[in-house]
Amino acid sequence: MIALHDLLAASTDTRVAVCRDGGARFTLADFRARADAVARAVESGDARRVAICTDDPYDFACAFFAIAAAGREVVVPASSAPDYLSELAQGYDQLLDARALDACANTRSTPAAPALSRAIDARAAITLYTSGSSGVAKPVRKTLAQFDAEVRTLQREWGECVGGAVTLSSVPHHHIYGLLFRILWPLAAGRAFDRASTLEPLQLRDRLAAYGGGVVVSTPSQLSRWPSLPGFAALVPAPRAFFSSGGPLTPEAAAAYASAFGMAPLEIFGSTETGGIAWRRQDMTRAWQPMRGIDVRCEEDRDAGRDAGSDAGGALCVRSAHLGHDEWHRTDDAARFDAAGRFELTGRLDRVVKLNGKRVSLQELEARIVRHPFVAQAAATVIDGISRARVGVAAVPTDAGRRALETDGRLAVAAALRRDLGAYFDPVALPRHWRFRRAMPFDARGKLPKAAIESVFAPTPEGFELLAEWGDASNLHAELRVPPGLAHFAGHFPGLPILPGVVQIDWAVRIASRDIPGVRAVRSIEHLKFKAPVPPGAVLALSLAHDADRRRVRFTFRRGARECTSGVIAYGEGA
């Protein structure tokens, strides 16, 4: 292991590869030369806080260490969106984006010239941004020494398992999980990381073959999709390990990886503020095991879950070198410990809301919902109704839940869930709004922002409200509500509003293109039939049957038992 503050100065073999890009290799000498060029550019100005905004992990890593070597504060924005950066403008003095980094001289060391050497203060300041509980960007200040302590923890836990494998990642490096697992840990351990900024299944297969193996760093949302893809279990060579963070991996996904590769993904629990805290493998246990050198304890919280149910646990507290101090840090996560010192997460303590004068823990509500055999994942939010606020839940069904949706329908499944919850919660806490999704709306960092949950209950950009969806790439089913105020009703027809048939066709095409792999370049709509009108407020059942060999998708809209519209979408091979 090389200490992170010695990365640009340590006496070591500079010919070792630190980054791979298919057939291209970037050595430590290349890395130091590139970092020196960026450092000189930073030193030529008077900016004290320098932000990095690039999707290229190699350029990002070079800039990260260059800014620290120049004695400036490294600022890592959570997003490259222009409006976000504009709001964050007071948090930095200079922005190094892709164009600015390209402008830096890219001098490379040669065998005839010694590798460039730059010392870095271990106390170098790094500021990351996280959304915070309110959704507003929140700065979290750390030092390079804290990150060095964390990569050493990771090496103690999994260094032997990982060995010298190349790191392949689908996680953005501006998130602490991606920064640590994708860039800093490989650099400190003398392993290469892959330069690709995204990781699609075919790319993963090709890169594993090119590199002779690797480790995969990803998120629950992406890992959950891969098992259903052709050739998933036939990756050769198989990755040495899959890492996951940003949220819980469903038991079904964990089981799929255990079956295919002999072990479930290694799930990492922590936060930007605390760094890594614990890990688990669901084929071994669903409880979280504290990482070596991390102290944890439970602090009882009398308010946790009050009026909303029971068994919420206490506040999880942590003490570690990742924090930069020796004090206990109280998190907003509720936990319950077992006799072996492991713990289960029972929710968060900072999402307790008041409904009709009653305190309701949304976290505990979610924890109780996912215990039902119909639900794999759940996220609760508060929806402001006409008369009073109600709880809404977005849920990803299990196989049993999908079968129940297919046979009994959305309303019956929602009623069954409410009956189950009624044994634990006050009636005011019971969800009145349910949305069933094939996947949760996680963002690129694997997080589930409050705004993303709320958006599930709003009309889609196409105009309909998506109440439920289930099925697979061959047979998809969805329930759509047609909002009465939809613009398409205007003038069609005065006094008797009817949803235009072309709008129904558009909805079917868009859903098919979004959810069925390969449906692109629509050529024609065939066998079109309009059998019944669709009025404002109608709830439509949409069925999509995919014939991949003939490149056809048959769609049918029904209102109750009555068929309204049907046809066939014919598509080509174009992108």
XYZ file of C-alpha atoms in Angstrom:
575
model
C 0.000 0.000 0.000
C 1.148 3.531 -0.833
C -0.100 6.285 1.478
C -2.332 8.588 -0.556
C -0.267 11.642 0.358
C 2.833 9.822 -0.992
C 1.252 8.776 -4.288
C 3.100 11.433 -6.306
C 6.390 11.098 -4.420
C 6.920 7.545 -3.122
C 9.921 5.640 -4.415
C 8.248 2.766 -6.217
C 7.993 1.142 -9.615
C 6.475 3.868 -11.782
C 5.943 1.453 -14.660
C 2.987 -0.182 -12.918
C -0.377 0.460 -14.589
C -2.772 2.652 -12.613
C -5.471 2.879 -15.296
C -6.579 0.668 -18.176
C -8.721 1.615 -21.149
C -9.176 -1.485 -23.260
C -5.755 -2.009 -24.797
C -4.343 1.293 -23.497
C -2.316 1.403 -20.263
C -1.500 4.448 -18.155
C 1.423 3.967 -15.777
C 2.179 5.661 -12.483
C 4.783 7.693 -14.375
C 2.077 8.870 -16.807
C -0.183 9.648 -13.876
C 2.457 11.718 -12.091
C 3.300 13.640 -15.248
C -0.352 14.422 -15.895
C -0.910 15.454 -12.266
C 2.153 17.699 -12.377
C 0.830 19.447 -15.493
C -2.518 20.109 -13.819
C -0.816 21.238 -10.601
C 1.264 23.776 -12.517
C -1.879 25.144 -14.129
C -3.580 25.481 -10.721
C -0.485 27.120 -9.189
C -0.497 29.740 -11.927
C -3.713 31.187 -10.486
C -4.778 32.354 -7.050
C -7.823 30.093 -6.528
C -7.859 28.453 -3.096
C -10.814 26.112 -3.668
C -10.716 24.179 -6.944
C -13.663 22.083 -8.097
C -13.325 19.116 -10.462
C -16.099 18.371 -12.919
C -15.320 15.640 -15.441
C -16.807 12.243 -16.220
C -13.366 10.838 -17.066
C -12.152 8.947 -13.954
C -8.498 9.111 -15.008
C -8.533 12.864 -15.571
C -10.487 13.274 -12.342
C -7.918 11.264 -10.366
C -5.013 13.238 -11.840
C -6.739 16.528 -11.015
C -7.676 15.348 -7.514
C -4.058 14.740 -6.521
C -2.770 17.709 -8.520
C -4.959 20.172 -6.617
C -3.903 18.667 -3.289
C -0.224 18.796 -4.361
C -0.651 22.475 -5.265
C -1.782 23.124 -1.703
C -5.354 23.991 -2.662
C -8.660 22.620 -1.383
C -10.198 19.895 -3.569
C -13.931 20.424 -4.160
C -15.995 17.535 -5.555
C -19.484 18.627 -6.709
C -22.145 15.942 -6.651
C -23.339 16.769 -10.177
C -22.121 18.393 -13.385
C -25.536 19.887 -14.208
C -25.089 23.600 -15.093
C -27.820 24.823 -12.744
C -26.391 22.763 -9.887
C -22.896 24.157 -10.449
C -24.333 27.656 -10.618
C -26.009 27.215 -7.227
C -22.743 25.846 -5.852
C -20.629 28.700 -7.264
C -19.895 30.193 -3.837
C -18.320 26.896 -2.789
C -15.348 27.109 -5.152
C -13.054 29.665 -6.810
C -12.055 27.718 -9.916
C -13.700 24.934 -11.912
C -11.656 22.337 -13.746
C -14.001 20.790 -16.284
C -13.094 18.531 -19.203
C -12.132 21.463 -21.408
C -9.905 23.047 -18.750
C -8.173 19.744 -18.075
C -7.570 19.183 -21.795
C -5.899 22.571 -21.929
C -3.323 21.511 -19.349
C -0.003 20.360 -20.789
C 0.251 16.572 -20.746
C 3.991 16.008 -20.378
C 4.905 12.370 -19.922
C 7.931 10.897 -18.160
C 10.293 8.804 -20.277
C 12.792 6.105 -19.271
C 15.539 8.709 -19.709
C 13.888 11.149 -17.293
C 12.950 10.419 -13.685
C 9.291 10.429 -12.765
C 8.049 13.733 -11.436
C 7.752 13.896 -7.656
C 5.423 16.081 -5.603
C 4.781 15.997 -1.895
C 1.226 16.304 -0.554
C 0.199 17.309 2.959
C -1.738 14.444 4.572
C -4.054 17.100 5.983
C -5.011 18.300 2.480
C -8.643 19.386 2.500
C -11.272 17.697 0.354
C -14.877 18.888 0.285
C -17.601 16.658 -1.109
C -21.235 17.591 -1.521
C -24.223 15.501 -0.590
C -27.911 16.233 -0.958
C -28.638 16.337 2.781
C -32.034 15.536 4.261
C -33.628 18.637 2.720
C -32.299 18.006 -0.788
C -30.069 21.121 -0.630
C -26.386 20.579 -1.436
C -24.510 20.054 1.840
C -20.693 20.334 2.077
C -18.811 17.587 3.902
C -15.180 18.460 4.604
C -12.587 15.707 4.959
C -8.823 15.321 4.783
C -6.668 13.092 2.633
C -5.610 11.307 5.834
C -9.218 10.242 6.432
C -9.432 8.752 2.951
C -6.086 7.035 3.503
C -7.433 5.461 6.693
C -10.474 4.247 4.813
C -8.624 2.630 1.908
C -6.476 0.797 4.452
C -9.662 -0.499 6.068
C -10.862 -1.738 2.674
C -7.534 -3.407 1.994
C -7.627 -5.197 5.369
C -11.120 -6.483 4.659
C -10.860 -7.498 1.005
C -7.279 -7.069 -0.196
C -6.707 -10.815 -0.324
C -9.988 -11.402 -2.176
C -9.371 -8.637 -4.735
C -5.662 -9.251 -5.309
C -4.373 -7.297 -8.289
C -7.632 -7.307 -10.252
C -8.665 -4.319 -12.338
C -11.602 -2.341 -10.943
C -14.557 -1.950 -13.316
C -17.236 0.451 -12.166
C -20.624 1.905 -13.043
C -20.513 4.308 -10.077
C -19.712 8.005 -10.591
C -16.498 9.062 -8.884
C -17.998 12.278 -7.483
C -19.833 10.119 -4.922
C -17.750 8.966 -1.929
C -18.422 5.302 -2.689
C -17.198 5.678 -6.255
C -14.283 7.889 -5.207
C -13.042 5.321 -2.703
C -13.768 2.015 -4.421
C -13.234 3.098 -8.016
C -10.176 5.385 -7.686
C -8.468 5.819 -4.305
C -8.360 2.198 -3.137
C -6.930 0.869 -6.448
C -4.325 3.665 -6.557
C -3.186 3.007 -2.988
C -3.097 -0.765 -3.526
C -1.193 -0.610 -6.809
C -4.121 -1.911 -8.873
C -5.462 -0.430 -12.107
C -8.936 0.986 -12.524
C -10.868 0.925 -15.779
C -11.292 4.266 -17.522
C -14.785 3.639 -18.909
C -17.240 6.151 -17.438
C -20.155 3.714 -17.800
C -20.436 -0.044 -17.582
C -22.944 -1.833 -19.779
C -23.306 -5.637 -19.811
C -21.544 -6.223 -23.142
C -18.781 -3.828 -22.146
C -18.377 -5.643 -18.836
C -18.012 -8.962 -20.640
C -15.437 -7.610 -23.101
C -13.368 -5.830 -20.459
C -13.295 -8.819 -18.135
C -11.975 -10.901 -21.018
C -9.407 -8.243 -21.992
C -8.131 -7.779 -18.436
C -8.224 -11.424 -17.431
C -10.811 -10.754 -14.732
C -11.645 -7.903 -12.402
C -13.820 -6.658 -9.569
C -17.102 -4.862 -10.220
C -18.187 -1.755 -8.287
C -21.842 -0.946 -8.865
C -25.181 -0.012 -7.298
C -28.280 -2.026 -6.337
C -30.316 -0.582 -9.203
C -27.835 -1.734 -11.840
C -26.917 -5.033 -10.210
C -30.599 -5.924 -9.950
C -31.042 -5.611 -13.735
C -28.106 -7.734 -14.845
C -29.317 -11.231 -13.783
C -32.182 -11.103 -16.296
C -29.851 -10.392 -19.232
C -28.655 -13.181 -21.574
C -25.226 -14.552 -20.714
C -25.208 -13.093 -17.201
C -24.000 -16.277 -15.504
C -21.440 -16.984 -18.234
C -19.029 -14.077 -17.600
C -15.536 -15.416 -18.263
C -13.489 -15.010 -16.238
C -15.992 -14.413 -13.461
C -15.422 -11.238 -11.421
C -13.546 -11.809 -8.171
C -16.180 -9.806 -6.324
C -19.171 -7.552 -6.851
C -19.421 -4.511 -4.579
C -22.693 -2.681 -4.033
C -23.644 0.459 -2.095
C -26.159 3.277 -2.055
C -29.129 1.218 -0.863
C -30.150 -2.350 -0.027
C -29.856 -5.059 -2.652
C -33.023 -7.120 -2.933
C -32.817 -10.689 -1.581
C -33.792 -11.991 -5.029
C -30.866 -10.187 -6.697
C -28.451 -11.342 -4.002
C -29.621 -14.929 -4.506
C -29.143 -14.656 -8.281
C -25.481 -13.647 -7.851
C -24.878 -16.329 -5.237
C -26.286 -18.935 -7.620
C -24.290 -17.699 -10.619
C -20.951 -16.850 -8.995
C -20.885 -18.653 -5.659
C -21.258 -15.520 -3.541
C -23.670 -12.625 -3.236
C -22.389 -9.073 -3.799
C -20.533 -7.423 -0.935
C -22.876 -4.661 0.194
C -21.275 -1.627 1.833
C -23.075 0.536 4.374
C -21.950 4.043 5.240
C -22.387 7.683 4.317
C -20.449 10.668 3.047
C -20.096 11.918 6.616
C -19.038 8.639 8.240
C -17.312 6.796 5.435
C -17.703 3.025 5.426
C -19.214 1.466 8.534
C -20.206 -2.123 7.814
C -20.734 -4.762 5.146
C -22.792 -7.859 4.480
C -23.273 -10.754 2.079
C -26.892 -11.792 2.002
C -26.059 -15.428 1.197
C -24.362 -15.479 4.625
C -26.596 -13.178 6.691
C -28.812 -10.149 6.240
C -27.218 -8.485 9.282
C -24.461 -5.921 8.872
C -20.943 -6.739 10.079
C -18.872 -3.729 11.245
C -15.634 -3.341 9.314
C -12.446 -4.134 11.178
C -11.346 -1.180 13.284
C -14.826 0.394 13.315
C -16.617 0.712 16.648
C -20.416 0.809 16.649
C -23.052 0.989 19.342
C -26.753 1.664 19.699
C -28.018 4.761 21.466
C -31.594 4.467 22.596
C -33.887 7.144 21.188
C -37.206 7.534 22.946
C -38.726 9.302 19.923
C -37.799 6.594 17.416
C -41.004 5.234 15.935
C -43.303 6.713 18.592
C -46.983 6.594 17.557
C -46.040 4.767 14.376
C -45.405 1.253 15.558
C -42.793 -0.629 17.512
C -39.367 -2.202 17.306
C -37.679 0.780 15.622
C -34.401 0.274 17.503
C -32.037 3.025 18.594
C -29.713 5.437 16.874
C -26.614 3.837 15.356
C -23.413 5.490 16.607
C -19.981 5.004 15.071
C -16.371 5.787 15.990
C -13.557 5.320 13.482
C -10.496 6.834 11.851
C -12.706 7.606 8.847
C -14.284 10.434 10.838
C -11.087 12.376 11.502
C -11.693 12.525 15.271
C -11.978 10.129 18.206
C -15.514 11.036 19.289
C -18.678 8.995 18.778
C -20.779 10.124 15.812
C -24.537 9.678 16.074
C -26.162 8.797 12.754
C -29.805 9.145 11.748
C -30.047 5.400 11.126
C -31.984 3.233 13.556
C -30.410 -0.141 14.279
C -30.977 -3.259 16.341
C -27.954 -5.341 17.410
C -27.623 -9.100 17.853
C -25.481 -11.012 20.321
C -22.628 -11.283 17.796
C -22.257 -7.513 17.483
C -23.884 -7.344 14.068
C -26.879 -5.132 13.428
C -29.979 -4.766 11.312
C -31.097 -1.393 10.024
C -34.686 -0.678 11.056
C -35.099 2.688 9.351
C -33.925 6.246 9.700
C -34.709 8.559 12.563
C -34.895 11.786 10.578
C -38.042 10.976 8.572
C -40.671 11.124 11.263
C -43.688 13.101 10.031
C -46.931 14.236 11.622
C -50.226 13.244 10.048
C -53.451 14.388 11.681
C -51.502 15.012 14.890
C -49.879 11.549 14.893
C -46.140 10.944 14.545
C -45.437 8.488 11.713
C -42.018 7.017 10.992
C -41.784 6.582 7.231
C -38.661 4.464 7.702
C -40.391 2.014 10.001
C -43.365 1.900 7.664
C -41.029 0.957 4.795
C -39.287 -1.675 6.928
C -42.623 -3.271 7.785
C -43.857 -3.207 4.171
C -40.824 -5.103 2.825
C -41.511 -7.897 5.320
C -44.653 -8.699 3.342
C -44.117 -11.532 0.833
C -45.458 -9.311 -1.967
C -42.841 -6.525 -1.640
C -39.084 -6.524 -2.307
C -38.456 -2.771 -1.963
C -40.553 0.136 -0.727
C -40.207 3.900 -0.357
C -42.772 6.066 1.422
C -43.508 9.760 1.079
C -46.206 12.214 2.111
C -48.640 13.431 -0.536
C -50.659 16.573 0.025
C -54.288 15.752 -0.747
C -57.288 18.013 -1.205
C -58.384 17.724 2.415
C -55.289 16.376 4.211
C -51.917 14.751 3.688
C -51.715 11.027 3.002
C -48.911 8.495 2.804
C -47.925 7.215 -0.616
C -45.742 4.148 -1.224
C -43.711 3.183 -4.271
C -43.089 -0.563 -4.191
C -41.167 -3.107 -6.253
C -43.032 -6.434 -6.048
C -41.467 -9.826 -5.456
C -42.283 -12.775 -7.727
C -45.239 -13.518 -5.452
C -46.326 -9.908 -5.664
C -46.149 -9.928 -9.464
C -48.272 -13.069 -9.588
C -50.806 -11.414 -7.290
C -50.909 -8.322 -9.509
C -51.458 -10.548 -12.521
C -54.248 -12.628 -11.012
C -55.918 -10.322 -8.484
C -55.121 -6.834 -9.727
C -53.561 -3.698 -8.277
C -56.442 -2.751 -5.968
C -56.566 -6.185 -4.342
C -52.800 -6.225 -3.745
C -52.904 -2.730 -2.220
C -55.805 -3.785 0.036
C -53.894 -6.858 1.207
C -50.889 -4.727 2.092
C -53.024 -2.241 3.999
C -54.638 -5.066 5.976
C -51.213 -6.390 6.956
C -49.986 -2.935 8.001
C -53.174 -2.311 9.965
C -51.979 -4.774 12.613
C -48.985 -2.559 13.413
C -49.866 1.066 12.649
C -52.451 3.673 13.499
C -54.989 4.065 10.634
C -53.656 7.536 9.815
C -50.273 5.986 8.948
C -51.689 3.469 6.469
C -50.747 4.320 2.870
C -53.632 5.474 0.691
C -51.650 5.775 -2.543
C -49.718 2.840 -4.022
C -47.500 2.683 -7.084
C -46.008 -0.629 -8.195
C -42.805 -0.358 -10.209
C -40.397 -2.776 -11.855
C -37.513 -0.821 -10.274
C -37.025 2.066 -7.891
C -36.041 5.460 -9.390
C -32.475 5.404 -8.081
C -30.169 8.136 -9.388
C -26.702 7.614 -10.891
C -25.152 7.369 -7.423
C -27.533 4.651 -6.354
C -29.449 7.035 -4.099
C -33.215 7.467 -3.859
C -33.814 11.241 -3.559
C -37.032 12.502 -2.025
C -37.940 14.236 -5.280
C -37.570 10.961 -7.196
C -40.006 9.184 -4.877
C -42.490 12.045 -5.142
C -42.253 12.009 -8.944
C -43.644 8.449 -8.985
C -47.019 9.904 -7.941
C -47.038 12.653 -10.571
C -48.042 12.335 -14.233
C -45.273 11.203 -16.545
C -43.922 13.578 -19.236
C -46.272 11.793 -21.676
C -49.247 12.838 -19.544
C -50.527 9.618 -17.959
C -50.217 8.487 -14.345
C -48.414 5.146 -14.102
C -50.179 3.205 -11.340
C -48.508 -0.176 -11.753
C -46.217 -2.152 -14.021
C -45.028 -5.740 -13.976
C -43.874 -8.505 -16.280
C -40.735 -9.187 -18.294
C -39.256 -8.329 -21.688
C -41.710 -10.670 -23.448
C -44.940 -9.724 -21.711
C -45.374 -6.392 -19.986
C -48.429 -5.083 -18.185
C -49.193 -1.591 -16.935
C -52.088 0.325 -15.457
C -52.436 3.953 -16.498
C -54.779 6.636 -15.227
C -55.833 9.272 -17.749
C -55.851 12.651 -15.936
C -59.101 14.596 -16.544
C -57.124 17.766 -17.223
C -54.981 16.233 -19.962
C -54.372 18.761 -22.738
C -55.257 16.202 -25.426
C -58.942 16.395 -24.465
C -59.181 20.041 -25.547
C -61.415 20.185 -28.635
C -61.684 16.397 -28.881
C -64.642 16.685 -28.707
C -66.595 19.668 -27.288
C -69.076 18.380 -24.721
C -67.846 14.793 -25.067
C -64.089 14.613 -24.386
C -62.413 11.457 -25.721
C -58.731 10.524 -25.573
C -57.376 10.634 -29.158
C -56.300 7.294 -30.571
C -52.951 8.731 -31.687
C -52.147 9.516 -28.048
C -52.807 5.902 -27.050
C -50.507 4.715 -29.841
C -47.827 7.143 -28.678
C -48.074 5.870 -25.103
C -47.787 2.246 -26.198
C -44.742 3.001 -28.386
C -42.985 4.985 -25.659
C -43.502 2.346 -22.982
C -42.402 -0.435 -25.338
C -39.282 1.515 -26.374
C -38.412 2.246 -22.744
C -38.982 -1.193 -21.209
C -38.392 -3.769 -23.949
C -34.719 -4.140 -24.996
C -34.186 -3.731 -28.722
C -37.419 -1.913 -29.563
C -36.117 1.030 -31.594
C -36.722 2.632 -34.970
C -40.485 2.041 -35.173
C -41.430 1.441 -38.826
C -45.199 1.155 -38.722
C -48.335 0.518 -36.682
C -50.315 -2.421 -38.058
C -53.695 -4.083 -37.417
C -54.922 -0.984 -35.627
C -58.394 -1.197 -34.089
C -60.386 1.331 -32.028
C -63.290 -0.419 -30.298
C -64.319 1.839 -27.390
C -63.781 5.480 -26.372
C -61.554 6.465 -23.445
C -63.018 9.258 -21.264
C -61.183 11.554 -18.807
C -60.228 9.840 -15.545
C -60.289 6.346 -17.042
C -57.934 3.655 -15.735
C -56.472 1.685 -18.629
C -54.808 -1.716 -18.551
C -52.039 -1.903 -21.160
C -50.630 -5.269 -22.298
C -47.502 -5.538 -24.457
C -46.584 -8.901 -26.031
C -43.127 -8.952 -27.648
C -42.237 -11.193 -30.589
C -38.474 -10.585 -30.836
C -37.973 -12.880 -33.840
C -40.487 -10.948 -35.957
C -39.684 -7.563 -34.370
C -43.292 -7.003 -33.400
C -44.971 -5.807 -30.207
C -48.713 -6.318 -29.905
C -50.406 -3.779 -27.646
C -53.891 -3.794 -26.156
C -55.630 -1.157 -24.035
C -58.556 -2.302 -21.897
C -60.889 -0.415 -19.623
C -62.185 -2.987 -17.206
C -63.150 -6.045 -19.252
C -63.700 -4.013 -22.422
C -61.027 -3.690 -25.100
C -60.551 -0.095 -26.238
C -57.620 -0.084 -28.639
C -55.202 -2.637 -30.071
C -52.507 -2.879 -32.711
C -49.016 -4.078 -33.574
C -45.821 -2.018 -33.377
C -43.354 -3.047 -36.090
C -39.761 -1.946 -35.514
C -36.429 -2.270 -37.272
C -32.798 -2.760 -36.270
C -31.847 0.904 -36.197
C -30.514 2.610 -33.094
